[in-house]
Coordinates of C-alpha atoms in Angstrom, one line a residue:
X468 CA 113.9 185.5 112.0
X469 CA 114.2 187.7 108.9
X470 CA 117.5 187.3 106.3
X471 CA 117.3 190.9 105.6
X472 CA 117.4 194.0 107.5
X473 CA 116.4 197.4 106.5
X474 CA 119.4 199.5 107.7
X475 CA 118.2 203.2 106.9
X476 CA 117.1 204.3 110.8
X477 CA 118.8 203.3 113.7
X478 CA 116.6 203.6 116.7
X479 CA 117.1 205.6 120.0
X480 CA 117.2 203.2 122.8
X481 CA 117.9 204.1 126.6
X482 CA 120.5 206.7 125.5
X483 CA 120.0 207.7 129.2
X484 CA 121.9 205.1 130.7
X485 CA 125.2 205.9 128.6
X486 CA 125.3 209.2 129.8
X487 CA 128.9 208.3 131.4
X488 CA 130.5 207.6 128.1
X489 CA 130.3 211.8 127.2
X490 CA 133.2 211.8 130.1
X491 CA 135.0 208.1 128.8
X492 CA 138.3 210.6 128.6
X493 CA 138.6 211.0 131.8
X494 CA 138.6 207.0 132.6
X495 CA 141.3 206.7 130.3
X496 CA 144.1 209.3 131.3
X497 CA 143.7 207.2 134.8
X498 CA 145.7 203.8 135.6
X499 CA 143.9 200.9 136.7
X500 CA 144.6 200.3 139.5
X501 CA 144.4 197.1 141.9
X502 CA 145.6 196.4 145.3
X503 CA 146.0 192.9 146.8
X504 CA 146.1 193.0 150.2
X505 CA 147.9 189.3 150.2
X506 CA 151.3 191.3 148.4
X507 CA 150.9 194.6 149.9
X508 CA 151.3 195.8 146.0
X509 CA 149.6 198.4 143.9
X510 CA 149.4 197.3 140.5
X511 CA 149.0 200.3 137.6
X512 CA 148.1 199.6 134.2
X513 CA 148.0 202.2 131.8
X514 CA 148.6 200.8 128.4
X515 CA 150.8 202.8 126.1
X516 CA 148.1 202.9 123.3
X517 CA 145.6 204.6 125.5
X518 CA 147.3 207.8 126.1
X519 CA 146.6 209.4 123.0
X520 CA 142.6 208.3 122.9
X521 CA 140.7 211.5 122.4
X522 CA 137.8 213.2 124.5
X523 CA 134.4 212.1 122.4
X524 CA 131.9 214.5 121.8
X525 CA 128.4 214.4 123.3
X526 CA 127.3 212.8 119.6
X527 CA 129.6 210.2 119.6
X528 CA 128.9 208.7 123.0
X529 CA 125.4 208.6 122.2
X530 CA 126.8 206.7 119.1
X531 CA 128.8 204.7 121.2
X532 CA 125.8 203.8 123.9
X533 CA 123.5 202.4 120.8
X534 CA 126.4 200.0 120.0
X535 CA 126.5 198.8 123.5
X536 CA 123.1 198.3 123.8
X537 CA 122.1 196.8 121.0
X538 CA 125.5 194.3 121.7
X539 CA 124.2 193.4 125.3
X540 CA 120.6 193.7 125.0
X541 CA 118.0 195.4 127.6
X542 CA 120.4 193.9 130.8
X543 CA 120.9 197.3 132.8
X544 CA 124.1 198.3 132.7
X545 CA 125.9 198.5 135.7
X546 CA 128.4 196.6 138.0
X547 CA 130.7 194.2 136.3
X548 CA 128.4 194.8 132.8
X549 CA 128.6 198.1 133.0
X550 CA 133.1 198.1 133.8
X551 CA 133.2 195.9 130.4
X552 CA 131.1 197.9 128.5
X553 CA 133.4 200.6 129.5
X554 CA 136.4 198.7 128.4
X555 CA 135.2 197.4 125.0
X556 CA 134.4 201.0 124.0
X557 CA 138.2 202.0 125.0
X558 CA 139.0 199.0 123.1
X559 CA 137.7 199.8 119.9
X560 CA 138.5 203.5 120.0
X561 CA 142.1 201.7 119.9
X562 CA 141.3 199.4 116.9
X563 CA 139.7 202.7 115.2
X564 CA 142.9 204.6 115.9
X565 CA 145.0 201.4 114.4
X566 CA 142.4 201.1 111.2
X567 CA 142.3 204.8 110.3
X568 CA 143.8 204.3 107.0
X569 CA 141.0 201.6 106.0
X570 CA 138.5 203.9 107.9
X571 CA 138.9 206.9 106.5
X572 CA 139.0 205.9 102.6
X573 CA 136.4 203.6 103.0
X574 CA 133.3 205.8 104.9
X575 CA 131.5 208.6 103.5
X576 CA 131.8 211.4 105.7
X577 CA 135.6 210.8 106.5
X578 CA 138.4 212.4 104.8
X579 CA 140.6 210.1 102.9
X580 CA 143.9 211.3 103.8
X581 CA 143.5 212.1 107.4
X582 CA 145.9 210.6 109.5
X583 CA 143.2 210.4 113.0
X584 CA 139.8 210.9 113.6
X585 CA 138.2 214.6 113.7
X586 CA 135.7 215.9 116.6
X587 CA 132.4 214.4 115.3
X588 CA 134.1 211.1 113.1
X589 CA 133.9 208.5 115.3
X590 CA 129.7 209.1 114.5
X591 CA 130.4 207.9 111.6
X592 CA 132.7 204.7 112.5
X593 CA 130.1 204.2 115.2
X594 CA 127.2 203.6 113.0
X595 CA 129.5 201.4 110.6
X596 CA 130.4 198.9 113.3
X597 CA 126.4 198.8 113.9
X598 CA 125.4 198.4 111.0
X599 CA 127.8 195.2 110.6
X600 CA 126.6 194.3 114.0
X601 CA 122.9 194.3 112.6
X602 CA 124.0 192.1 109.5
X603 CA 125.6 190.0 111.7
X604 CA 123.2 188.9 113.7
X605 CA 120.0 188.5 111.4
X606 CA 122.0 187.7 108.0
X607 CA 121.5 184.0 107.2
X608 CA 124.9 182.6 105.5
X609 CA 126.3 186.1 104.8
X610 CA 129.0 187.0 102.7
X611 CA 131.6 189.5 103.5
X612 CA 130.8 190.5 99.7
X613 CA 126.9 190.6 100.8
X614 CA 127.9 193.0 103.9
X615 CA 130.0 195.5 101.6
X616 CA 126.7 195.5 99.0
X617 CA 124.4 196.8 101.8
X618 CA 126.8 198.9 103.6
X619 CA 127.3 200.4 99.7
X620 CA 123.5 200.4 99.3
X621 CA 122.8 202.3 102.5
X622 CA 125.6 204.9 101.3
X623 CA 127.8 204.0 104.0
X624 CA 131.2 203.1 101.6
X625 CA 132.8 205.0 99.7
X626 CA 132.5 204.3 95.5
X627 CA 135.6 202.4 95.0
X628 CA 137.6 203.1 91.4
X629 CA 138.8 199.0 92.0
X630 CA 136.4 196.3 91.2
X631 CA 137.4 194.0 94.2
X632 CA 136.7 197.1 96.4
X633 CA 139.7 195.6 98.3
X634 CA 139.6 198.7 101.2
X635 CA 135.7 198.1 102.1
X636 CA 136.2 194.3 102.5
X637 CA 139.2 194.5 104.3
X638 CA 138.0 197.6 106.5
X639 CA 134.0 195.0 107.1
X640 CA 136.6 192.1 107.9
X641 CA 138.0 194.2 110.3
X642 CA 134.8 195.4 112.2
X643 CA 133.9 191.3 112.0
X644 CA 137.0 190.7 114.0
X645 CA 135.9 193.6 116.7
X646 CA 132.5 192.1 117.1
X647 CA 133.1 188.6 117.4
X648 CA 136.9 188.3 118.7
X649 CA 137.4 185.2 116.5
X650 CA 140.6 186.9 115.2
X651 CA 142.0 190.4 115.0
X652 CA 142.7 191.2 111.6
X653 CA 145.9 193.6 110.2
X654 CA 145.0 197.2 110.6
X655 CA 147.2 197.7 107.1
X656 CA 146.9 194.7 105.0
X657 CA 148.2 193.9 101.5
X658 CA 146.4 195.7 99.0
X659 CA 144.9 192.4 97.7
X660 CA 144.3 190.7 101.2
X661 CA 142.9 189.4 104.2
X662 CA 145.2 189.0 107.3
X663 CA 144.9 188.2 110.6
X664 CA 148.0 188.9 113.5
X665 CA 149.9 186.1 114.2
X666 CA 151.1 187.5 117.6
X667 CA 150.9 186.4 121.3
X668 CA 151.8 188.1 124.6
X669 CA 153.7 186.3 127.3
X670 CA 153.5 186.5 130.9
X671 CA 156.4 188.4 130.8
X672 CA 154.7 190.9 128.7
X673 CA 156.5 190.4 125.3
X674 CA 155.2 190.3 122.1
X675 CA 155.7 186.5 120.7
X676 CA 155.3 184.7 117.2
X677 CA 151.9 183.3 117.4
X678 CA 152.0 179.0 116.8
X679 CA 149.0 177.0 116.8
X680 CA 147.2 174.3 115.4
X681 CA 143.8 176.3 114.5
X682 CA 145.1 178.7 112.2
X683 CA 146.1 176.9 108.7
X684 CA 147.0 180.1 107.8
X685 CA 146.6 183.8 108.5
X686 CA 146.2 185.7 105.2
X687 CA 144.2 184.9 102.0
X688 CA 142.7 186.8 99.0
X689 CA 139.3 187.8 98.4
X690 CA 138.8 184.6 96.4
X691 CA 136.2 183.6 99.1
X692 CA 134.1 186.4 99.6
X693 CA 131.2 185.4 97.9
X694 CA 131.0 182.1 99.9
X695 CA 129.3 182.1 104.0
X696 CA 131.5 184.0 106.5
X697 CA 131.6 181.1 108.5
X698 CA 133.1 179.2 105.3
X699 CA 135.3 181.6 104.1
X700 CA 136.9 181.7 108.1
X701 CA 137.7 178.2 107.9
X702 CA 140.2 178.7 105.1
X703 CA 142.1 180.2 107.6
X704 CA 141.2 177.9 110.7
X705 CA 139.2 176.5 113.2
X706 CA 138.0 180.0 114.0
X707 CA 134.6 179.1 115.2
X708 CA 133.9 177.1 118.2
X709 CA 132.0 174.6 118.4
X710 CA 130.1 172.4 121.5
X711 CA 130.3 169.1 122.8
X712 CA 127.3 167.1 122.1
X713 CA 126.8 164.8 125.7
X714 CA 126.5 161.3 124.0
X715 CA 123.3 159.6 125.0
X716 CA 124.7 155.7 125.1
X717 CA 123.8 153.9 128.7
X718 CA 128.1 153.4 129.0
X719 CA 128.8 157.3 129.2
X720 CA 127.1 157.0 132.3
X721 CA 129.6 154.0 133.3
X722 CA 133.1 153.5 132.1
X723 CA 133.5 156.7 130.1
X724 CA 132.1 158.9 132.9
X725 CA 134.8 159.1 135.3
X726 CA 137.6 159.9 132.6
X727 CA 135.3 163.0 131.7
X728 CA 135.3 164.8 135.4
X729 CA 137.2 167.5 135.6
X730 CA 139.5 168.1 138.9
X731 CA 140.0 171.8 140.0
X732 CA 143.5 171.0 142.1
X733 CA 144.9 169.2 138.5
X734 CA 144.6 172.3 136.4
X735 CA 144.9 175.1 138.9
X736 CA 148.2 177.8 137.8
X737 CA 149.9 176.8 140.5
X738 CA 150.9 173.3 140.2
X739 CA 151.1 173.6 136.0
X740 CA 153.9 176.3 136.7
X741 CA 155.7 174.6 139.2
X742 CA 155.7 171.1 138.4
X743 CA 154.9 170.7 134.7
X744 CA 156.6 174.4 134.1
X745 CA 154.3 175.6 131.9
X746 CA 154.0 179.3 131.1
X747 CA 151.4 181.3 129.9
X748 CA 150.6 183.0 126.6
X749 CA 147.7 186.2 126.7
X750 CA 145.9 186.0 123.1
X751 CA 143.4 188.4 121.6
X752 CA 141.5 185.3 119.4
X753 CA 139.0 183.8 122.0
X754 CA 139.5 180.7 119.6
X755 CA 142.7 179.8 120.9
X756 CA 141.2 180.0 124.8
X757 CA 142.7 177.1 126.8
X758 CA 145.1 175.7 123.5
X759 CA 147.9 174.0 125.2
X760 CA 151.0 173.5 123.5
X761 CA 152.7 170.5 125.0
X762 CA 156.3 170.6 123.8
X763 CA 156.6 174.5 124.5
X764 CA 154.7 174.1 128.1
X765 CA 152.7 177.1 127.3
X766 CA 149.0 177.7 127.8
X767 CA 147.2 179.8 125.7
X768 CA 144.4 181.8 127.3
X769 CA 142.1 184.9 126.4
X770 CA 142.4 188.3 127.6
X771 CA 139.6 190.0 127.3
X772 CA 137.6 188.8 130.0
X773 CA 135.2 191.5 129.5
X774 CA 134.1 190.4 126.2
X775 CA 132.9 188.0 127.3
X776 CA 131.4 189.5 130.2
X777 CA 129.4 191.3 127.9
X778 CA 128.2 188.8 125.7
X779 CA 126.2 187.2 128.5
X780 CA 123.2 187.5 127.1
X781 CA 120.2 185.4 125.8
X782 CA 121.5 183.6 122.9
X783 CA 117.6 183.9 121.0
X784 CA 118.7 187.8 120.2
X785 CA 122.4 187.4 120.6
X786 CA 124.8 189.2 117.8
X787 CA 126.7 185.9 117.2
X788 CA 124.1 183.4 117.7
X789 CA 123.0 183.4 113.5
X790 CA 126.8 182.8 112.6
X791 CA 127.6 180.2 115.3
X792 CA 124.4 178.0 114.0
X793 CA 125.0 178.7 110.4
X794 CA 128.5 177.2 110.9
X795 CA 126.6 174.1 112.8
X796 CA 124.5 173.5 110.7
X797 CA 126.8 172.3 108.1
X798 CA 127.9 169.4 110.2
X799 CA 124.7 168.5 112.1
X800 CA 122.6 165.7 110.6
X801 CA 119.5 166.4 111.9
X802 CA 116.8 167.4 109.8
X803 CA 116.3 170.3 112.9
X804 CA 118.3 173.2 112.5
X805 CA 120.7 173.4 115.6
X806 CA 120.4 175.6 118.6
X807 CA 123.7 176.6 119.8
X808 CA 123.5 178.2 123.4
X809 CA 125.8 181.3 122.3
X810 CA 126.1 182.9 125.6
X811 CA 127.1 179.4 127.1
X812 CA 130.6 180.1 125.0
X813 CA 131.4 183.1 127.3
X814 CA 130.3 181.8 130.1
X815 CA 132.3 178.8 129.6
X816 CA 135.7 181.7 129.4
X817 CA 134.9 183.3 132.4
X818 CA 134.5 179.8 134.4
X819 CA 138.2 178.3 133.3
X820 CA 139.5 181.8 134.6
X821 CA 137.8 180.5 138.6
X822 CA 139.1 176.9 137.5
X823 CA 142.7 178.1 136.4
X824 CA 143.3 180.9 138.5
X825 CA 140.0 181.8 141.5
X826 CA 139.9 178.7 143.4
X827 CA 143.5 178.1 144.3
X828 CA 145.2 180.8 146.4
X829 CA 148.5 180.5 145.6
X830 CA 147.5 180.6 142.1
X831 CA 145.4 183.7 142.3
X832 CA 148.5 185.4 143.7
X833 CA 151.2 184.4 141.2
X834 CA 149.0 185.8 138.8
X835 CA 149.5 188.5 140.8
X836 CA 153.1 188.3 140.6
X837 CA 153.2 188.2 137.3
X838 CA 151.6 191.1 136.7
X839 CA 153.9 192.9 138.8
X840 CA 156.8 192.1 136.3
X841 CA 154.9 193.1 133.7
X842 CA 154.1 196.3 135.2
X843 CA 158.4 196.6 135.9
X844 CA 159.3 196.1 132.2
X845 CA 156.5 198.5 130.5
X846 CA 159.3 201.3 130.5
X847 CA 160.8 199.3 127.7
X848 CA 158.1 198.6 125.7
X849 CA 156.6 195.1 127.5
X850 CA 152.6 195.3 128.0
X851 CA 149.8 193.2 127.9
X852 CA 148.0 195.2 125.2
X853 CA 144.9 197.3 126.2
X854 CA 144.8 195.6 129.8
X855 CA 141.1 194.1 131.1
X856 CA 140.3 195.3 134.5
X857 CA 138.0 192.2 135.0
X858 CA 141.3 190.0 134.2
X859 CA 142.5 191.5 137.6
X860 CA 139.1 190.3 139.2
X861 CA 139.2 187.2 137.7
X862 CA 142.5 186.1 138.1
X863 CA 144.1 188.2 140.1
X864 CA 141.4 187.8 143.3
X865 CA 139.7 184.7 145.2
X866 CA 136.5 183.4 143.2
X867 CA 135.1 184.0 146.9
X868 CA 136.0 188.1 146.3
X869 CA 133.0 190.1 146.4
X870 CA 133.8 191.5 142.9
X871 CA 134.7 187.8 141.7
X872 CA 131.5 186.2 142.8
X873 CA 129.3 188.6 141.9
X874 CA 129.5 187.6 138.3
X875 CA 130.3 184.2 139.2
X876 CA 126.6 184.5 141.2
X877 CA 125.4 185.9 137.7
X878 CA 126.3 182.9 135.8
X879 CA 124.9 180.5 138.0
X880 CA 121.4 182.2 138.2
X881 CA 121.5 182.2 134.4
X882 CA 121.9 178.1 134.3
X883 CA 120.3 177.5 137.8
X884 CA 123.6 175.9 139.6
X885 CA 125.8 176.8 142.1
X886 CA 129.9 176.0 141.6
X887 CA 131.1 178.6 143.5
X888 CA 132.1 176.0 146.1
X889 CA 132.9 173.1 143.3
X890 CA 135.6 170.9 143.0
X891 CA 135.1 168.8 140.1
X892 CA 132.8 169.1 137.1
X893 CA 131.6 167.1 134.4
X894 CA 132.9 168.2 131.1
X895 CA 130.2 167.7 128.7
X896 CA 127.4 169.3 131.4
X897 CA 129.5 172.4 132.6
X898 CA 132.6 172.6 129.4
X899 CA 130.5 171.7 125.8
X900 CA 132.9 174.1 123.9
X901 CA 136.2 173.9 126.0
X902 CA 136.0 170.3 127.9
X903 CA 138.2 168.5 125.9
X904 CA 140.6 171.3 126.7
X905 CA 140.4 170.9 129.8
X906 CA 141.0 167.4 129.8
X907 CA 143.8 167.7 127.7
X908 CA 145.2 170.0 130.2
X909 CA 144.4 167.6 132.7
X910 CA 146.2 165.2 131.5
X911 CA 149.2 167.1 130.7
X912 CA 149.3 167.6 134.6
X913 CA 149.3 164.0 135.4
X914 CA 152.2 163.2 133.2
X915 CA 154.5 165.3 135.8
X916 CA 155.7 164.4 138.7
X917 CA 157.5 166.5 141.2
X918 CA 160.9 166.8 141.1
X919 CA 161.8 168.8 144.7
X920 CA 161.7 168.2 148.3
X921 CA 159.1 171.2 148.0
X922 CA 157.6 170.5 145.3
X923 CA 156.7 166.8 146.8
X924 CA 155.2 168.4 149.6
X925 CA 153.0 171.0 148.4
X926 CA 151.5 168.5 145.2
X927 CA 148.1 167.8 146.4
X928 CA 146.5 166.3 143.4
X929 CA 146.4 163.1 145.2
X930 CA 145.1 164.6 148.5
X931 CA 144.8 160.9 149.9
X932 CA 148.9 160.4 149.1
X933 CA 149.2 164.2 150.2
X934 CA 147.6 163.5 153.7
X935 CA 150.0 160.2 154.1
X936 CA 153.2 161.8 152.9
X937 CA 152.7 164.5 154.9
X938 CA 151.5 162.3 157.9
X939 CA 154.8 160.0 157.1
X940 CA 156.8 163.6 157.4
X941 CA 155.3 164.0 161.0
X942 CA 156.5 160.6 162.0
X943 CA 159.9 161.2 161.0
X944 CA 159.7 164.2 162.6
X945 CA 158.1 162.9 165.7
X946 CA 161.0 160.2 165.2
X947 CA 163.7 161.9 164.6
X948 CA 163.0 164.3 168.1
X949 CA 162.3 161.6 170.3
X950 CA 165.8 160.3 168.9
X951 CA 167.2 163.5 170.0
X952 CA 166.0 163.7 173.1
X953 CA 167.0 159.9 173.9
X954 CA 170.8 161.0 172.8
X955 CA 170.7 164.1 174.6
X956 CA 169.7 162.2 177.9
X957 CA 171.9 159.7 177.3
X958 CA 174.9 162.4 176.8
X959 CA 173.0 164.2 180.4
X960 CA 173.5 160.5 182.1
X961 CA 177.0 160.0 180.7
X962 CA 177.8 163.2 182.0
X963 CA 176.3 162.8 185.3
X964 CA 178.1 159.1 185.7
X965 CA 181.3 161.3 184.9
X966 CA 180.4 164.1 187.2
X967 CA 179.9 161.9 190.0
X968 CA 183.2 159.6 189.3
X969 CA 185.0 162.9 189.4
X970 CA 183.4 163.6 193.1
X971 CA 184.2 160.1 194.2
X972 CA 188.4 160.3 193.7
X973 CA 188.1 163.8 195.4
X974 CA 186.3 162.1 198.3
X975 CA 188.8 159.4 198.5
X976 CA 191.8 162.0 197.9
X977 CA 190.7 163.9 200.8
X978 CA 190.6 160.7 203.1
X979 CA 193.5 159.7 202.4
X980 CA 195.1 162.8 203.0
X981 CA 193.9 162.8 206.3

């Protein structure tokens, strides 16, 4: 694979096929809307930030579709592909409304003090992000300073009358964080800064103070530019996952193997947030996916489902796939360069949504619930930002759903399985980047214990104790009415002995009488 790419043309692929985009306006001015038959609900989503997104012209969807395309390959867009291509484009007109200061005095073409984008702008942004996108997926070890010096050689920036050309690094940082959803950085930074948000969403809807392990920090100068991107994101984190590697000793497949299965009924929603009372927290950073936080009982989980949805795609040509094995390949010790299976990471997302939420129906449906609360409080200002439709699907619906297992069906013909109907899973087969999460997770479950009558009776992670407390509540039942019935025909005997003494002393009354 080359280091360099020429960036002067930009080809015209299957512009066809994104016809749909000319019309995106028209998608967004309408709430998403899902009904669950289980509730009886309609749930409407229609994020604040979307109202405002203007009608594209014909140019800038065709813009828009070579984006798309060249992000999820020669897969034919439709279905589930095709509803989170749809989304990530409304998603990033968002960020490109929020980054129109950086934008607009940072691209040639755009004018500088222009408060939104023009008819016939977003061409411009469109091709930027692209261009990054090309860097970023044949550029070996690349610098943020190396992106900004061929962005500036293909005339795309701006000439800058500052020599750390603060606004063009800040405004390539930004379109890094779009492509790869490692972090989201700070529309308006400091003028000698990199920052990323430091912000969660709750399940209630509400913006939160974002605390974690795997940021060290969420703003630094441009001290690191020159050094790889993957490099210069780990001085602020763990921002880059990384996979399990299965070991190969003969006792993995003895003593170490059965603490390494993973059990669907110990991590499910359902039992977290009634017995251990964990809550969750929604986070834009695909990073912090599955990060539990023990002493708060939260969960931290992705929610952009579509991302990764559309990053399902053969790792050999994928956007991230140069980055991800340039940052393994400064802790692998081979002498072969690593292979990370990129897509795997995505799919990996979209299976803990099945494990968390798909496979348990009471689960699946306080999801829903949730979401119904959120949808109450958005009149004062509560909202999961920029709301996935395929979160809905995945969460929010069976696995067994037609709309569910349709791109559950995907990912199994992709890895030639089938754990639609699965139970358990081994970690380091099915999880290499988010197993030990899981686990974690899992054990966090174990350590609580129910505390109610009704929580006792619905905890099924032991299904062998389940089945005997439950069979020990039929005896007592069984018991306790045959009890009944024994006092009641003792009381219908005692009343008859009564009955009949009484009929006696009349008899005798009468022949005495006589």
């Amino acid at each position: 694979m080359e280091d360099d790419i020429e960036l002067g043309g930009i080809p015209n692929r299957r512009i066809s096929s994104w016809k749909t985009f000319i019309d995106a306006s028209t998608i967004l001015r309408r709430p998403y809307t899902l009904n669950t038959a289980a509730t009886g609900i309609s749930l409407s989503v229609e994020p604040q930030l979307l109202e405002n997104l203007p009608k594209l012209t014909y140019e800038e969807s065709q813009c828009q579709g070579r984006l798309m395309s060249f992000i999820v390959g020669d897969e034919l867009q439709k279905g589930s592909l095709q509803k989170a291509c749809e989304w990530y484009s409304r998603h990033l007109q968002m960020r490109f409304k929020e980054a129109w200061y950086l934008l607009a005095r940072s691209l040639v073409g755009l004018v500088d003090d222009s408060s939104e984008p023009r008819p016939g702008d977003l061409v411009i942004v469109y091709d930027f992000v692209l261009a990054v996108a090309r860097l970023l997926s044949v550029k070996k070890n690349a610098a943020l300073v190396e992106f900004v010096d061929q962005l500036d050689n293909d005339s795309l920036l701006k000439p800058q009358l500052d020599d750390e050309r603060a606004k063009p690094n800040q405004i390539v940082f930004a379109a890094l964080g779009w492509l790869t959803m490692f972090y989201e950085a700070i529309p308006n930074p400091g003028a000698d800064s990199l920052e990323v948000k430091k912000t969660s969403t709750s399940s209630s809807g509400l913006r939160n103070a974002l605390i974690t392990r795997k940021y060290s920090s969420f703003r630094q100068g441009f001290e690191y530019i020159a050094d790889p991107l993957d490099t210069m994101l780990d001085h602020f984190g763990c921002l880059i996952p990384m996979p399990r590697i299965r070991p190969l000793h003969p006792q993995w497949l003895s003593g170490n193997q059965q603490s390494e299965v993973i059990m669907v009924h110990s991590i499910c929603f359902n039992f977290l947030h009634q017995i251990a009372g964990l809550r969750i927290e929604w986070v834009s950073s695909l990073t912090l996916h599955l990060e539990l936080d023990s002493e708060r009982k939260t969960l931290k989980l992705f929610q952009y489902p579509s991302f990764c949805r559309m990053m399902m795609r053969d790792h050999k040509n994928h956007v991230l796939s140069r980055l991800l094995n340039d940052h393994a390949e400064r802790f692998c010790e081979d002498v072969n360069r690593p292979d990370i299976p990129t897509a795997l990471l995505f799919e990996e997302i979209l299976r803990s949504y099945r494990l968390i939420f798909g496979q348990d129906e009471r689960s699946w449906k306080a999801f829903s619930k949730m979401l119904t609360k959120v949808e109450e409080d958005q009149g004062q200002g509560r909202t999961i930002s920029a709301c996935d439709p395929l979160l809905h699907v995945l969460c929010g619906q069976s696995s067994a759903s037609p709309e569910a297992r349709t791109i559950y069906d995907e990912i199994d013909r992709r890895r030639d399985t089938n754990l639609n109907e699965q139970t358990t899973y081994c970690n380091p087969d099915t999880f290499p980047f988010f197993g030990k999460r899981l686990l974690e997770l899992q054990q966090f479950d174990k350590q609580h214990q129910p505390q109610t009558v009704s929580q006792l009776l619905g905890d099924k992670r032991d299904v062998g104790a389940w089945f005997l407390l439950w069979n020990n509540q039929l005896l007592v039942f069984f018991a306790t009415f045959t009890i009944l019935l024994m006092v009641v025909s003792l009381g219908f005997q005692i009343w008859q002995t009564i009955l009949s003494k009484q009929q006696l002393q009349q008899g005798s009354g009468t022949v005495s009488v006589s």
